CSV table of C-alpha atoms and ligand atoms in Angstrom, one decimal:
chain,number,residue,atom,x,y,z
A,22,MET,CA,46.5,-38.7,-129.8
A,23,ASN,CA,48.6,-38.9,-126.7
A,24,PRO,CA,48.2,-42.3,-125.2
A,25,LEU,CA,46.8,-40.0,-122.1
A,26,GLU,CA,44.0,-38.2,-124.0
A,27,ILE,CA,40.9,-39.2,-123.4
A,28,SER,CA,37.8,-38.1,-125.2
A,29,PRO,CA,34.7,-36.0,-123.3
A,30,ASP,CA,32.6,-39.1,-123.6
A,31,GLN,CA,34.8,-41.2,-121.7
A,32,PHE,CA,35.3,-38.3,-119.0
A,33,GLN,CA,31.5,-38.3,-118.5
A,34,LEU,CA,31.5,-42.4,-118.1
A,35,LEU,CA,34.3,-42.5,-115.6
A,36,ALA,CA,32.7,-39.4,-113.9
A,37,ASP,CA,29.1,-41.1,-113.6
A,38,ARG,CA,30.6,-44.2,-112.4
A,39,VAL,CA,32.7,-42.3,-109.7
A,40,THR,CA,29.8,-40.0,-108.8
A,41,ARG,CA,27.3,-43.0,-108.5
A,42,LEU,CA,29.9,-44.8,-106.2
A,43,ALA,CA,30.0,-41.5,-104.1
A,44,ALA,CA,26.5,-41.2,-103.7
A,45,GLU,CA,25.8,-44.8,-102.7
A,46,TYR,CA,28.7,-44.7,-100.1
A,47,LEU,CA,26.7,-41.2,-98.7
A,48,GLU,CA,23.7,-43.1,-98.6
A,49,ASN,CA,25.0,-45.9,-96.7
A,50,LEU,CA,27.3,-43.9,-94.4
A,51,ASP,CA,25.3,-44.1,-91.6
A,52,ALA,CA,25.2,-48.0,-91.2
A,53,LEU,CA,28.8,-48.2,-92.2
A,54,PRO,CA,31.3,-48.9,-89.2
A,55,ILE,CA,33.3,-45.7,-88.7
A,56,SER,CA,36.5,-48.0,-88.4
A,57,PRO,CA,37.2,-49.7,-91.5
A,58,ARG,CA,37.6,-53.5,-91.0
A,59,THR,CA,40.9,-54.0,-92.2
A,60,ASN,CA,44.5,-54.4,-91.0
A,61,GLY,CA,48.0,-53.9,-92.2
A,62,GLU,CA,48.8,-56.7,-93.9
A,63,GLU,CA,45.4,-56.5,-96.2
A,64,THR,CA,46.1,-53.1,-96.9
A,65,LEU,CA,49.7,-53.8,-98.2
A,66,HIS,CA,48.4,-56.9,-99.9
A,67,LEU,CA,45.6,-54.7,-102.2
A,68,PHE,CA,47.0,-51.8,-102.6
A,69,ARG,CA,51.0,-52.5,-102.5
A,70,ALA,CA,50.9,-53.5,-106.1
A,71,PRO,CA,53.4,-52.8,-108.9
A,72,ILE,CA,52.8,-49.9,-111.1
A,73,PRO,CA,51.1,-51.6,-114.3
A,74,GLU,CA,52.9,-50.9,-117.2
A,75,GLN,CA,49.9,-51.3,-119.6
A,76,GLY,CA,47.1,-49.5,-118.6
A,77,LEU,CA,43.8,-51.2,-117.3
A,78,GLY,CA,41.4,-48.7,-118.9
A,79,GLU,CA,38.0,-48.8,-117.0
A,80,GLU,CA,39.1,-52.0,-115.2
A,81,ALA,CA,41.4,-49.5,-113.1
A,82,LEU,CA,38.1,-48.5,-111.2
A,83,VAL,CA,36.9,-51.8,-110.4
A,84,VAL,CA,39.2,-51.5,-107.1
A,85,LEU,CA,37.5,-48.0,-105.7
A,86,PRO,CA,35.1,-50.0,-103.9
A,87,GLU,CA,38.0,-51.8,-102.0
A,88,VAL,CA,39.5,-48.1,-101.5
A,89,MET,CA,36.4,-47.1,-100.0
A,90,LYS,CA,35.7,-50.1,-97.6
A,91,ARG,CA,39.3,-49.4,-96.0
A,92,SER,CA,38.5,-45.6,-95.4
A,93,ARG,CA,37.5,-44.4,-92.3
A,94,VAL,CA,33.9,-43.4,-92.5
A,95,GLN,CA,32.7,-40.0,-91.4
A,96,ASN,CA,29.2,-40.6,-90.2
A,97,GLY,CA,27.1,-38.4,-87.8
A,98,ARG,CA,29.1,-40.4,-84.7
A,99,PHE,CA,32.5,-39.5,-85.8
A,100,PHE,CA,33.8,-37.4,-83.1
A,101,GLY,CA,37.9,-37.7,-83.5
A,102,TYR,CA,40.3,-35.1,-83.6
A,103,VAL,CA,39.3,-32.2,-85.2
A,104,LEU,CA,37.8,-32.8,-88.2
A,105,GLY,CA,35.1,-31.3,-90.6
A,106,SER,CA,32.7,-34.0,-91.8
A,107,GLY,CA,33.1,-33.5,-95.6
A,108,GLU,CA,30.4,-31.4,-97.1
A,109,PRO,CA,29.2,-33.0,-100.2
A,110,VAL,CA,28.6,-29.7,-102.3
A,111,GLY,CA,32.3,-28.7,-101.8
A,112,ALA,CA,33.2,-32.7,-102.7
A,113,VAL,CA,31.6,-31.9,-106.2
A,114,ALA,CA,33.3,-28.6,-106.7
A,115,ASP,CA,36.8,-29.9,-105.8
A,116,LEU,CA,36.1,-32.3,-109.0
A,117,LEU,CA,35.6,-29.2,-111.2
A,118,ALA,CA,38.4,-27.7,-109.8
A,119,SER,CA,40.7,-30.3,-110.5
A,120,VAL,CA,39.2,-30.4,-114.2
A,121,LEU,CA,40.0,-26.7,-114.4
A,122,ASN,CA,43.5,-27.3,-112.9
A,123,GLN,CA,43.8,-23.4,-112.0
A,124,ASN,CA,47.4,-22.8,-110.7
A,125,VAL,CA,46.0,-19.9,-108.1
A,126,THR,CA,49.6,-18.4,-108.4
A,127,ALA,CA,48.5,-14.7,-109.3
A,128,TRP,CA,45.2,-13.1,-111.3
A,129,ARG,CA,46.7,-13.7,-114.6
A,130,SER,CA,46.8,-17.3,-113.5
A,131,GLY,CA,43.4,-17.7,-112.7
A,132,PRO,CA,41.4,-14.8,-112.9
A,133,ALA,CA,38.1,-16.1,-111.5
A,134,ALA,CA,39.9,-18.3,-109.0
A,135,VAL,CA,42.1,-15.4,-107.6
A,136,THR,CA,39.1,-13.2,-107.4
A,137,ILE,CA,36.8,-15.7,-105.8
A,138,GLU,CA,39.5,-16.7,-103.2
A,139,GLN,CA,39.9,-13.3,-102.1
A,140,THR,CA,36.0,-13.1,-101.8
A,141,VAL,CA,35.6,-15.9,-99.7
A,142,VAL,CA,38.6,-15.0,-97.4
A,143,GLY,CA,36.7,-11.7,-97.3
A,144,TRP,CA,33.4,-13.5,-96.6
A,145,LEU,CA,35.1,-15.5,-93.8
A,146,ALA,CA,37.2,-12.1,-92.1
A,147,GLU,CA,33.5,-10.4,-92.4
A,148,ALA,CA,31.7,-13.3,-90.7
A,149,LEU,CA,34.3,-13.3,-87.8
A,150,ALA,CA,33.6,-9.4,-87.4
A,151,CYS,CA,37.4,-9.0,-88.7
A,152,GLY,CA,36.5,-7.3,-91.9
A,153,ASN,CA,39.7,-5.3,-92.1
A,154,PHE,CA,41.8,-8.5,-92.4
A,155,ARG,CA,43.2,-9.9,-95.5
A,156,GLY,CA,44.5,-12.9,-96.3
A,157,HIS,CA,44.8,-16.4,-98.4
A,158,LEU,CA,43.6,-20.2,-98.3
A,159,THR,CA,46.2,-22.8,-97.1
A,160,GLY,CA,46.7,-26.8,-96.7
A,161,GLY,CA,45.4,-26.3,-93.1
A,162,GLY,CA,45.9,-24.8,-89.8
A,163,SER,CA,49.6,-25.8,-89.5
A,164,SER,CA,50.7,-24.1,-92.5
A,165,ALA,CA,48.7,-21.2,-91.6
A,166,ASN,CA,50.4,-20.9,-88.1
A,167,LEU,CA,53.8,-21.4,-89.6
A,168,MET,CA,53.0,-18.5,-92.0
A,169,GLY,CA,51.5,-16.2,-89.0
A,170,LEU,CA,54.4,-17.2,-87.1
A,171,ALA,CA,57.0,-16.6,-90.3
A,172,MET,CA,55.3,-13.0,-90.3
A,173,ALA,CA,55.9,-12.3,-87.0
A,174,ARG,CA,59.4,-13.0,-86.9
A,175,GLU,CA,59.8,-11.1,-89.7
A,176,THR,CA,58.6,-8.3,-88.6
A,177,LYS,CA,59.9,-8.3,-85.0
A,178,ALA,CA,63.5,-9.9,-85.4
A,179,PRO,CA,64.1,-10.0,-89.4
A,180,ALA,CA,65.8,-13.0,-90.8
A,181,ASN,CA,65.0,-13.3,-94.2
A,182,GLU,CA,68.7,-11.8,-95.2
A,183,GLN,CA,71.2,-12.2,-92.4
A,184,GLY,CA,69.3,-15.2,-90.6
A,185,MET,CA,68.1,-15.0,-87.0
A,186,PRO,CA,69.2,-12.9,-84.3
A,187,PRO,CA,69.8,-15.1,-81.3
A,188,ASN,CA,67.4,-13.3,-78.8
A,189,GLY,CA,63.6,-13.9,-80.1
A,190,VAL,CA,61.4,-15.6,-77.8
A,191,VAL,CA,57.8,-17.0,-78.4
A,192,TYR,CA,55.0,-17.2,-76.1
A,193,ALA,CA,52.0,-19.6,-75.9
A,194,SER,CA,49.9,-21.8,-73.1
A,195,ASP,CA,50.9,-25.0,-71.9
A,196,GLU,CA,47.7,-25.9,-74.0
A,197,ILE,CA,49.0,-25.0,-77.1
A,198,HIS,CA,48.6,-27.3,-80.4
A,199,MET,CA,51.8,-29.0,-81.7
A,200,SER,CA,52.1,-26.8,-84.8
A,201,ILE,CA,53.5,-24.2,-82.9
A,202,PRO,CA,56.5,-25.7,-81.7
A,203,LYS,CA,57.0,-27.2,-85.0
A,204,SER,CA,57.0,-23.6,-86.6
A,205,VAL,CA,59.2,-22.3,-83.7
A,206,ALA,CA,61.6,-25.0,-84.9
A,207,LEU,CA,61.3,-24.7,-88.7
A,208,LEU,CA,61.7,-20.9,-88.4
A,209,GLY,CA,65.0,-21.2,-86.5
A,210,ILE,CA,63.9,-19.5,-83.6
A,211,GLY,CA,64.1,-23.1,-81.5
A,212,ARG,CA,61.8,-24.7,-79.2
A,213,ASP,CA,64.3,-23.5,-76.3
A,214,ASN,CA,63.0,-20.3,-76.8
A,215,LEU,CA,59.1,-21.3,-77.0
A,216,ARG,CA,57.8,-20.5,-73.3
A,217,LEU,CA,54.9,-22.5,-72.1
A,218,VAL,CA,52.9,-20.2,-69.9
A,219,PRO,CA,50.6,-21.9,-67.5
A,220,THR,CA,47.0,-22.1,-67.9
A,221,ASP,CA,44.0,-21.9,-65.1
A,222,ALA,CA,41.7,-24.4,-63.8
A,223,VAL,CA,39.8,-24.0,-67.5
A,224,PHE,CA,42.7,-24.2,-69.5
A,225,ARG,CA,43.3,-20.6,-70.3
A,226,MET,CA,46.3,-18.8,-70.2
A,227,ILE,CA,47.0,-17.0,-67.2
A,228,PRO,CA,48.0,-13.3,-68.2
A,229,GLU,CA,49.8,-12.8,-65.1
A,230,GLN,CA,52.3,-15.4,-65.7
A,231,LEU,CA,52.6,-14.3,-69.5
A,232,GLU,CA,53.6,-10.8,-68.5
A,233,ALA,CA,56.0,-12.2,-65.5
A,234,ARG,CA,57.8,-14.6,-68.2
A,235,ILE,CA,58.2,-11.5,-70.6
A,236,ARG,CA,59.7,-9.2,-67.8
A,237,GLN,CA,62.0,-11.7,-66.9
A,238,ASP,CA,62.9,-12.5,-70.3
A,239,LYS,CA,63.5,-8.9,-71.4
A,240,ALA,CA,65.8,-8.6,-68.0
A,241,ALA,CA,68.0,-11.5,-69.6
A,242,GLY,CA,68.0,-9.5,-72.8
A,243,LYS,CA,65.7,-11.6,-74.7
A,244,THR,CA,63.0,-10.2,-77.2
A,245,PRO,CA,59.4,-11.2,-77.5
A,246,ILE,CA,58.8,-12.1,-81.2
A,247,THR,CA,55.0,-13.3,-80.9
A,248,ILE,CA,52.5,-14.5,-78.4
A,249,VAL,CA,50.2,-17.3,-79.8
A,250,ALA,CA,46.9,-17.6,-78.1
A,251,SER,CA,44.3,-20.3,-79.0
A,252,ALA,CA,40.8,-19.7,-80.2
A,253,GLY,CA,39.7,-23.2,-79.1
A,254,THR,CA,42.7,-25.3,-77.7
A,255,VAL,CA,43.1,-28.6,-79.2
A,256,ASN,CA,42.4,-30.6,-76.2
A,257,THR,CA,39.2,-29.1,-74.3
A,258,GLY,CA,38.2,-26.0,-76.8
A,259,ALA,CA,39.4,-23.3,-74.0
A,260,ILE,CA,39.9,-19.8,-75.4
A,261,ASP,CA,42.3,-17.6,-74.3
A,262,PRO,CA,41.5,-14.2,-72.9
A,263,PHE,CA,42.5,-12.3,-76.1
A,264,ARG,CA,41.9,-8.9,-74.8
A,265,GLN,CA,44.4,-8.7,-71.9
A,266,ILE,CA,46.9,-10.9,-74.1
A,267,ALA,CA,46.6,-8.3,-76.9
A,268,GLU,CA,47.3,-5.7,-74.2
A,269,ILE,CA,50.7,-7.2,-73.2
A,270,ALA,CA,51.7,-8.1,-76.7
A,271,HIS,CA,51.2,-4.4,-77.2
A,272,ARG,CA,53.2,-3.1,-74.3
A,273,HIS,CA,56.2,-5.4,-75.1
A,274,GLY,CA,56.3,-4.9,-78.9
A,275,ALA,CA,55.4,-8.5,-79.8
A,276,TRP,CA,53.2,-9.9,-82.8
A,277,PHE,CA,49.9,-11.0,-81.7
A,278,HIS,CA,49.1,-14.5,-83.3
A,279,ILE,CA,45.9,-16.7,-82.5
A,280,ASP,CA,45.5,-20.3,-83.4
A,281,GLY,CA,42.2,-20.4,-84.3
A,282,ALA,CA,42.5,-23.4,-86.5
A,283,TYR,CA,39.7,-25.5,-84.3
A,284,GLY,CA,37.7,-22.9,-82.9
A,285,ALA,CA,37.6,-19.4,-84.5
A,286,LEU,CA,35.0,-20.4,-87.2
A,287,ALA,CA,32.4,-20.9,-84.3
A,288,ALA,CA,32.5,-17.0,-83.7
A,289,MET,CA,30.1,-17.0,-86.9
A,290,ALA,CA,27.6,-18.1,-84.4
A,291,ASP,CA,28.7,-17.1,-80.9
A,292,ARG,CA,31.0,-13.8,-81.3
A,293,GLU,CA,31.0,-12.9,-77.5
A,294,LYS,CA,33.1,-16.0,-76.7
A,295,PHE,CA,36.0,-14.4,-79.0
A,296,ASP,CA,35.9,-11.3,-77.5
A,297,GLY,CA,39.3,-9.6,-78.8
A,298,LEU,CA,39.9,-12.0,-81.6
A,299,GLU,CA,40.0,-8.8,-83.9
A,300,LEU,CA,43.0,-7.4,-81.9
A,301,ALA,CA,45.1,-10.0,-83.2
A,302,ASP,CA,47.9,-9.5,-86.1
A,303,SER,CA,47.3,-12.6,-87.9
A,304,ILE,CA,44.5,-15.6,-87.2
A,305,SER,CA,44.4,-19.0,-88.3
A,306,LEU,CA,41.1,-20.6,-89.6
A,307,ASP,CA,40.3,-24.3,-90.8
A,308,PRO,CA,37.2,-24.2,-92.8
A,309,HIS,CA,38.2,-28.2,-93.3
A,310,LYS,CA,37.3,-28.1,-89.9
A,311,TRP,CA,34.3,-26.3,-88.6
A,312,LEU,CA,33.1,-25.5,-92.1
A,313,TYR,CA,32.8,-28.9,-92.6
A,314,GLN,CA,35.0,-28.6,-96.1
A,315,PRO,CA,36.7,-31.5,-97.6
A,316,LEU,CA,40.3,-31.5,-97.0
A,317,ASP,CA,42.0,-29.5,-97.8
A,318,CYS,CA,41.2,-26.0,-96.6
A,319,GLY,CA,43.1,-23.9,-94.3
A,320,CYS,CA,43.1,-20.1,-94.0
A,321,LEU,CA,45.7,-17.4,-92.9
A,322,LEU,CA,44.0,-13.8,-91.8
A,323,TYR,CA,46.4,-10.8,-91.2
A,324,ARG,CA,46.0,-7.5,-90.9
A,325,SER,CA,49.1,-5.9,-92.9
A,326,SER,CA,49.9,-6.7,-96.4
A,327,GLU,CA,52.9,-5.5,-95.9
A,328,ALA,CA,53.9,-7.7,-93.3
A,329,ALA,CA,53.2,-10.8,-95.4
A,330,GLN,CA,55.0,-9.1,-98.4
A,331,MET,CA,57.8,-8.5,-96.0
A,332,THR,CA,57.8,-11.7,-95.2
A,333,PHE,CA,57.3,-13.7,-98.7
A,334,ALA,CA,57.7,-11.7,-101.5
A,335,HIS,CA,60.9,-13.0,-103.4
A,336,SER,CA,59.8,-13.7,-106.9
A,337,GLY,CA,62.3,-14.9,-109.5
A,338,ASP,CA,61.9,-12.9,-112.6
A,339,TYR,CA,60.2,-15.4,-114.4
A,340,ALA,CA,57.1,-15.3,-112.2
A,341,ARG,CA,57.2,-11.3,-111.7
A,342,SER,CA,54.2,-9.6,-112.6
A,343,LEU,CA,54.2,-7.3,-115.6
A,344,ASN,CA,51.1,-5.5,-114.9
A,345,ALA,CA,50.6,-3.0,-112.4
A,346,ASP,CA,46.7,-2.8,-112.0
A,347,PRO,CA,45.9,-3.3,-108.5
A,348,VAL,CA,43.4,-6.2,-109.6
A,349,GLU,CA,45.5,-8.0,-112.6
A,350,GLY,CA,48.7,-7.0,-110.9
A,351,PHE,CA,47.6,-9.4,-107.8
A,352,ALA,CA,49.7,-12.3,-107.0
A,353,PHE,CA,49.5,-14.4,-103.8
A,354,PHE,CA,52.9,-15.9,-103.9
A,355,GLU,CA,53.9,-12.4,-102.9
A,356,GLU,CA,52.0,-12.8,-99.5
A,357,SER,CA,52.6,-16.7,-99.0
A,358,LEU,CA,55.2,-19.3,-99.0
A,359,GLU,CA,53.4,-21.5,-102.0
A,360,LEU,CA,53.9,-20.7,-105.4
A,361,SER,CA,51.6,-23.4,-107.3
A,362,ARG,CA,48.5,-23.7,-105.3
A,363,ARG,CA,45.2,-25.6,-105.8
A,364,PHE,CA,41.9,-23.9,-106.7
A,365,ARG,CA,41.0,-24.5,-102.8
A,366,ALA,CA,38.1,-21.7,-102.8
A,367,LEU,CA,36.0,-22.9,-105.2
A,368,LYS,CA,34.5,-25.8,-102.7
A,369,LEU,CA,34.1,-22.9,-100.1
A,370,TRP,CA,32.6,-20.7,-102.4
A,371,LEU,CA,30.2,-22.9,-103.9
A,372,SER,CA,29.3,-24.6,-100.7
A,373,LEU,CA,28.7,-21.3,-98.7
A,374,ARG,CA,26.7,-20.0,-101.8
A,375,TYR,CA,24.4,-23.4,-102.1
A,376,HIS,CA,23.5,-23.7,-98.4
A,377,GLY,CA,24.1,-19.7,-97.3
A,378,LEU,CA,25.7,-18.6,-94.3
A,379,ALA,CA,22.6,-18.8,-92.2
A,380,ALA,CA,23.0,-22.8,-92.8
A,381,PHE,CA,26.6,-22.9,-91.8
A,382,ARG,CA,25.9,-20.7,-88.6
A,383,GLU,CA,22.9,-22.9,-87.4
A,384,SER,CA,25.0,-25.8,-88.1
A,385,ILE,CA,28.0,-25.0,-85.9
A,386,ASN,CA,25.1,-23.7,-83.2
A,387,ARG,CA,23.8,-27.6,-83.3
A,388,ASP,CA,27.4,-28.7,-82.8
A,389,LEU,CA,27.8,-26.4,-79.8
A,390,ARG,CA,24.3,-27.8,-78.6
A,391,HIS,CA,25.0,-31.4,-79.0
A,392,ALA,CA,28.4,-31.1,-77.0
A,393,ARG,CA,26.3,-29.5,-74.1
A,394,ARG,CA,24.0,-32.5,-74.6
A,395,LEU,CA,26.7,-34.9,-74.2
A,396,ALA,CA,28.2,-33.2,-71.1
A,397,GLU,CA,25.2,-33.4,-69.5
A,398,ALA,CA,24.7,-37.1,-70.3
A,399,ILE,CA,28.3,-37.9,-68.7
A,400,GLN,CA,27.3,-35.7,-65.8
A,401,LYS,CA,24.2,-38.1,-65.2
A,402,ALA,CA,25.7,-41.4,-65.9
A,403,PRO,CA,27.2,-42.4,-62.6
A,404,GLU,CA,30.2,-44.5,-64.0
A,405,LEU,CA,31.6,-41.6,-65.9
A,406,GLU,CA,33.0,-38.2,-65.0
A,407,LEU,CA,33.6,-35.2,-66.9
A,408,LEU,CA,37.4,-33.7,-67.0
A,409,ALA,CA,37.0,-30.4,-68.3
A,410,PRO,CA,34.4,-27.5,-68.9
A,411,VAL,CA,32.8,-27.7,-72.3
A,412,GLU,CA,33.4,-24.2,-73.9
A,413,LEU,CA,33.2,-25.2,-77.4
A,414,SER,CA,32.4,-28.9,-78.8
A,415,ALA,CA,35.1,-30.7,-77.1
A,416,VAL,CA,34.1,-32.9,-74.3
A,417,CYS,CA,36.6,-34.7,-72.2
A,418,PHE,CA,35.6,-37.3,-70.2
A,419,ARG,CA,36.8,-40.9,-68.7
A,420,HIS,CA,35.3,-43.6,-67.0
A,421,LYS,CA,35.8,-44.0,-63.3
A,422,GLY,CA,36.5,-47.5,-63.2
A,423,LYS,CA,36.9,-49.2,-60.0
A,424,SER,CA,37.5,-47.4,-56.7
A,425,SER,CA,40.8,-49.7,-56.2
A,426,MET,CA,42.2,-48.4,-59.0
A,427,THR,CA,45.2,-45.8,-59.0
A,428,GLU,CA,45.5,-43.0,-61.6
A,429,GLU,CA,48.2,-45.1,-63.6
A,430,VAL,CA,45.9,-48.1,-63.7
A,431,LEU,CA,42.9,-45.8,-64.3
A,432,ASN,CA,44.4,-44.3,-67.4
A,433,HIS,CA,45.1,-47.7,-68.6
A,434,PHE,CA,42.1,-48.4,-68.5
A,435,ASN,CA,40.6,-45.8,-70.3
A,436,LEU,CA,43.3,-46.2,-73.0
A,437,ALA,CA,41.8,-49.8,-73.3
A,438,LEU,CA,38.5,-48.6,-73.4
A,439,LEU,CA,39.1,-46.2,-76.2
A,440,LYS,CA,40.6,-48.9,-78.1
A,441,ARG,CA,37.3,-50.9,-77.4
A,442,VAL,CA,35.1,-48.2,-78.6
A,443,VAL,CA,37.0,-47.3,-81.8
A,444,GLU,CA,37.0,-51.0,-82.5
A,445,ARG,CA,33.3,-51.7,-81.9
A,446,GLY,CA,33.0,-49.0,-84.8
A,447,ARG,CA,29.5,-47.4,-83.7
A,448,VAL,CA,31.3,-43.9,-82.4
A,449,TYR,CA,34.6,-42.8,-83.2
A,450,LEU,CA,36.5,-41.2,-80.3
A,451,SER,CA,40.1,-39.8,-79.7
A,452,ASN,CA,41.8,-38.9,-76.7
A,453,ALA,CA,43.6,-36.0,-74.4
A,454,SER,CA,45.4,-35.8,-71.9
A,455,LEU,CA,44.9,-33.3,-68.9
A,456,ARG,CA,47.2,-32.9,-66.3
A,457,GLY,CA,48.0,-36.4,-65.9
A,458,LYS,CA,44.8,-37.8,-66.7
A,459,PHE,CA,44.2,-40.0,-69.7
A,460,CYS,CA,40.7,-38.7,-71.5
A,461,LEU,CA,38.1,-39.6,-74.0
A,462,ARG,CA,37.6,-36.9,-76.1
A,463,ALA,CA,34.3,-36.4,-78.5
A,464,CYS,CA,34.8,-33.3,-80.5
A,465,ILE,CA,31.7,-32.2,-82.4
A,466,VAL,CA,32.5,-30.5,-85.9
A,467,ASN,CA,30.0,-32.5,-87.8
A,468,HIS,CA,27.1,-31.5,-89.7
A,469,ARG,CA,25.5,-35.1,-89.9
A,470,THR,CA,25.3,-35.6,-86.2
A,471,LYS,CA,21.8,-35.9,-84.7
A,472,ASP,CA,21.0,-36.1,-81.0
A,473,SER,CA,20.5,-39.8,-81.1
A,474,ASP,CA,24.3,-39.8,-82.5
A,475,VAL,CA,25.2,-37.8,-79.0
A,476,ASP,CA,23.6,-40.2,-77.2
A,477,SER,CA,24.9,-43.2,-78.4
A,478,VAL,CA,28.6,-41.9,-77.0
A,479,VAL,CA,27.4,-42.8,-73.6
A,480,THR,CA,25.6,-45.9,-74.6
A,481,GLU,CA,29.0,-47.3,-76.3
A,482,VAL,CA,31.4,-46.3,-73.8
A,483,THR,CA,29.3,-48.3,-71.2
A,484,ALA,CA,28.6,-51.3,-73.2
A,485,ALA,CA,32.3,-50.9,-74.0
A,486,ALA,CA,33.5,-50.7,-70.5
A,487,ARG,CA,32.0,-54.3,-69.8
A,488,ASP,CA,34.9,-55.9,-72.0
A,489,ALA,CA,37.8,-53.6,-71.9
A,490,ARG,CA,41.0,-54.6,-69.7
A,491,PRO,CA,43.4,-52.3,-68.6
B,11,PLP,C1,44.2,-25.6,-82.3
B,11,PLP,C2,44.6,-26.3,-83.5
B,11,PLP,N1,45.7,-25.7,-84.1
B,11,PLP,C3,46.2,-26.2,-85.2
B,11,PLP,C4,45.7,-27.2,-85.8
B,11,PLP,C5,46.2,-27.8,-86.7
B,11,PLP,O1,45.5,-27.9,-88.1
B,11,PLP,P1,45.7,-28.6,-89.2
B,11,PLP,O2,45.3,-30.3,-89.0
B,11,PLP,O3,44.7,-28.4,-90.6
B,11,PLP,O4,47.0,-28.4,-89.9
B,11,PLP,C6,44.8,-28.0,-85.0
B,11,PLP,C7,44.0,-29.4,-85.9
B,11,PLP,O5,43.5,-30.1,-85.1
B,11,PLP,C8,44.3,-27.5,-83.9
B,11,PLP,O6,43.4,-28.3,-83.3
């Protein structure tokens, strides 16, 4: 017997131990400090051990509670970044996905997995009223954006064979997520050729400024490759005016990509906010954010398979499909930069089947309501001020400090305050910088959040302010 083999009984025993730990963890989640009580020295001491030459057997699992104790907790008061809350039905499916170990390259390698992925991607497109889009699941929003922009580049300024022509330009707002400049760099377009279009008072791209920049660039001999709009900017959740931007993209022959990693899935609950979403050529989404799925699970939707194939199809002979049947001959690697791909769709599929779309819609609506509740509480607290309108579920605010504080001191004070809030461990906030102002930022994409969790934000921030020092 191969020394790596374990019996099905032993698998069951290990799985039982792990699922028992996981269930206990879920049971205690609400009471745990969100920021683990640890430091670098301790994590190195615990986990930077030499690789064991001889296996430990079941003893290997003994350290798992230590891992869990030093993990950041996503209970109902976790409001950092844009991070979904890890829906447990999805987690159960992930275990099975790993056991099945399907390589979701092509139908022949995983008939059920490929069909299920196509199905859930179709469900998402339909739920967003973009039913004519197709696509695939990705590692996250960053890789979906990279692939969307690669399709834009290959369609508008083909580079796959001879390299990048020198004149391509990309447009996005000055509130765009960092994955866009990163993609522009990786695709050889060059970050100097990314134009950051100014935003208005509510952080939406100003279409007139976009138009003016494009005209200026065209007069200088440049080619607009793509305009990237945001369906929920990472800082404030602002939604760019898609309809006007689509019209400008169309007029100037540019690809229209929407970065919907944070917000596009909220269109399931409030489609009117996202008017014109369906006009994009490609859209990135993140089910591991606003469909609460365990990491990782992103998605790229696009209107044209031809554009995806033109960009990504370059198969070595060993991988080429030998089947002309449109179902059985299908290969994701012809439309994606990934070859080996995990069975990400299983968790999303099982979770959607288990709870049903209505439950997800209701949960997203709750997040939207919770964000408004928090904004109202902040407006009522005399020592706090809201720093941006609440379009989706991101709430940016700060403590007003003392009237003698300059803007710079106030920024330092709020940074110290944020650190203190995080240290206290009851609520988790992250930060944003809005026009030079340092903000505390709560982003609610959390199916565990209750009204009382939302209410604890103001209580915690005001309590922490009493002992925060700039
Ligand atoms: C607007 C936006 N775009 C892209 C991303 C990147 O997504 P991911 O972290 O899944 O790569 C994020 C992440 O927060 C985001 O908020």
